[in-house]
Amino acid sequence: MIQKIFTSPINLIVKIGEKVQEEVEKELYDLEHIQKKLIHLQMMYELEEIDEDSYKQSEKELLIRYEIAKKREMEQINELTKRKK
């Protein structure tokens, strides 16, 4: 009982940390999320809400993240197929 009282705050902090990490991963490496950001960026550029330099810089960053996300996805698929063998 006493152990539970002392470990509950620690467990809560761990759970919050895991949730934050999950959201960061989604923001940085979720393919669908990155695709939506690329579309939004394109629309902003076409509507002249951002200039060409800003567009190119943001697009470059998003494409790098997309490439990393795609590699991570392929690694996960490879891991799963290795486990099944």
Coordinates of C-alpha atoms in Angstrom, one line a residue:
M1 CA 0.0 0.0 0.0
I2 CA 2.7 2.5 1.0
Q3 CA 4.7 1.5 -2.1
K4 CA 1.7 2.3 -4.3
I5 CA 1.5 5.7 -2.7
F6 CA 5.1 6.5 -3.6
T7 CA 5.2 4.9 -7.0
S8 CA 1.9 6.3 -8.3
P9 CA 3.3 9.8 -9.1
I10 CA 6.3 8.2 -10.8
N11 CA 4.0 6.0 -12.9
L12 CA 1.9 9.0 -13.8
I13 CA 5.0 10.9 -14.9
V14 CA 6.1 7.9 -17.0
K15 CA 2.7 7.6 -18.7
I16 CA 2.8 11.4 -19.5
G17 CA 6.3 11.0 -20.9
E18 CA 5.2 8.1 -23.1
K19 CA 2.2 10.1 -24.4
V20 CA 4.4 13.1 -25.2
Q21 CA 6.8 10.8 -27.0
E22 CA 4.0 9.3 -28.9
E23 CA 2.7 12.7 -30.0
V24 CA 6.2 13.8 -31.0
E25 CA 6.7 10.7 -33.1
K26 CA 3.3 11.3 -34.8
E27 CA 4.2 14.9 -35.5
L28 CA 7.6 14.0 -36.9
Y29 CA 7.3 10.6 -38.5
D30 CA 3.6 9.9 -39.3
L31 CA 3.4 9.6 -43.1
E32 CA -0.2 10.7 -43.3
H33 CA 0.4 13.7 -41.1
I34 CA 3.4 14.7 -43.2
Q35 CA 1.4 14.3 -46.4
K36 CA -1.3 16.6 -45.0
K37 CA 1.3 19.2 -44.0
L38 CA 2.8 19.1 -47.5
I39 CA -0.7 19.6 -49.0
H40 CA -1.4 22.5 -46.6
L41 CA 2.0 24.0 -47.4
Q42 CA 1.3 23.8 -51.2
M43 CA -2.1 25.4 -50.7
M44 CA -0.6 28.3 -48.7
Y45 CA 2.0 28.9 -51.4
E46 CA -0.6 28.8 -54.2
L47 CA -2.8 31.3 -52.3
E48 CA 0.3 33.4 -51.8
E49 CA 0.2 33.2 -48.0
I50 CA 3.9 32.4 -47.9
D51 CA 6.7 33.3 -50.2
E52 CA 8.7 30.9 -52.4
D53 CA 11.7 30.8 -50.1
S54 CA 9.6 29.9 -47.1
Y55 CA 7.8 27.3 -49.2
K56 CA 11.0 25.7 -50.5
Q57 CA 12.5 25.6 -47.0
S58 CA 9.4 24.0 -45.4
E59 CA 9.0 21.6 -48.2
K60 CA 12.6 20.5 -47.9
E61 CA 12.2 19.8 -44.2
L62 CA 8.9 17.9 -44.7
L63 CA 10.4 15.8 -47.5
I64 CA 13.3 14.9 -45.3
R65 CA 10.9 13.9 -42.5
Y66 CA 8.9 11.9 -45.0
E67 CA 11.9 10.0 -46.2
I68 CA 12.9 9.2 -42.7
A69 CA 9.4 8.1 -41.9
K70 CA 9.2 5.9 -45.0
K71 CA 12.6 4.2 -44.0
R72 CA 11.3 3.6 -40.5
E73 CA 8.1 2.1 -41.9
M74 CA 10.1 -0.2 -44.1
E75 CA 12.3 -1.2 -41.2
Q76 CA 9.2 -2.1 -39.1
I77 CA 7.9 -4.2 -42.0
N78 CA 11.2 -6.0 -42.3
E79 CA 11.2 -6.7 -38.6
L80 CA 7.7 -8.1 -38.7
T81 CA 8.5 -10.4 -41.7
K82 CA 11.7 -11.6 -40.0
R83 CA 9.7 -12.5 -36.8
K84 CA 7.2 -14.6 -38.9
K85 CA 10.0 -16.8 -40.4

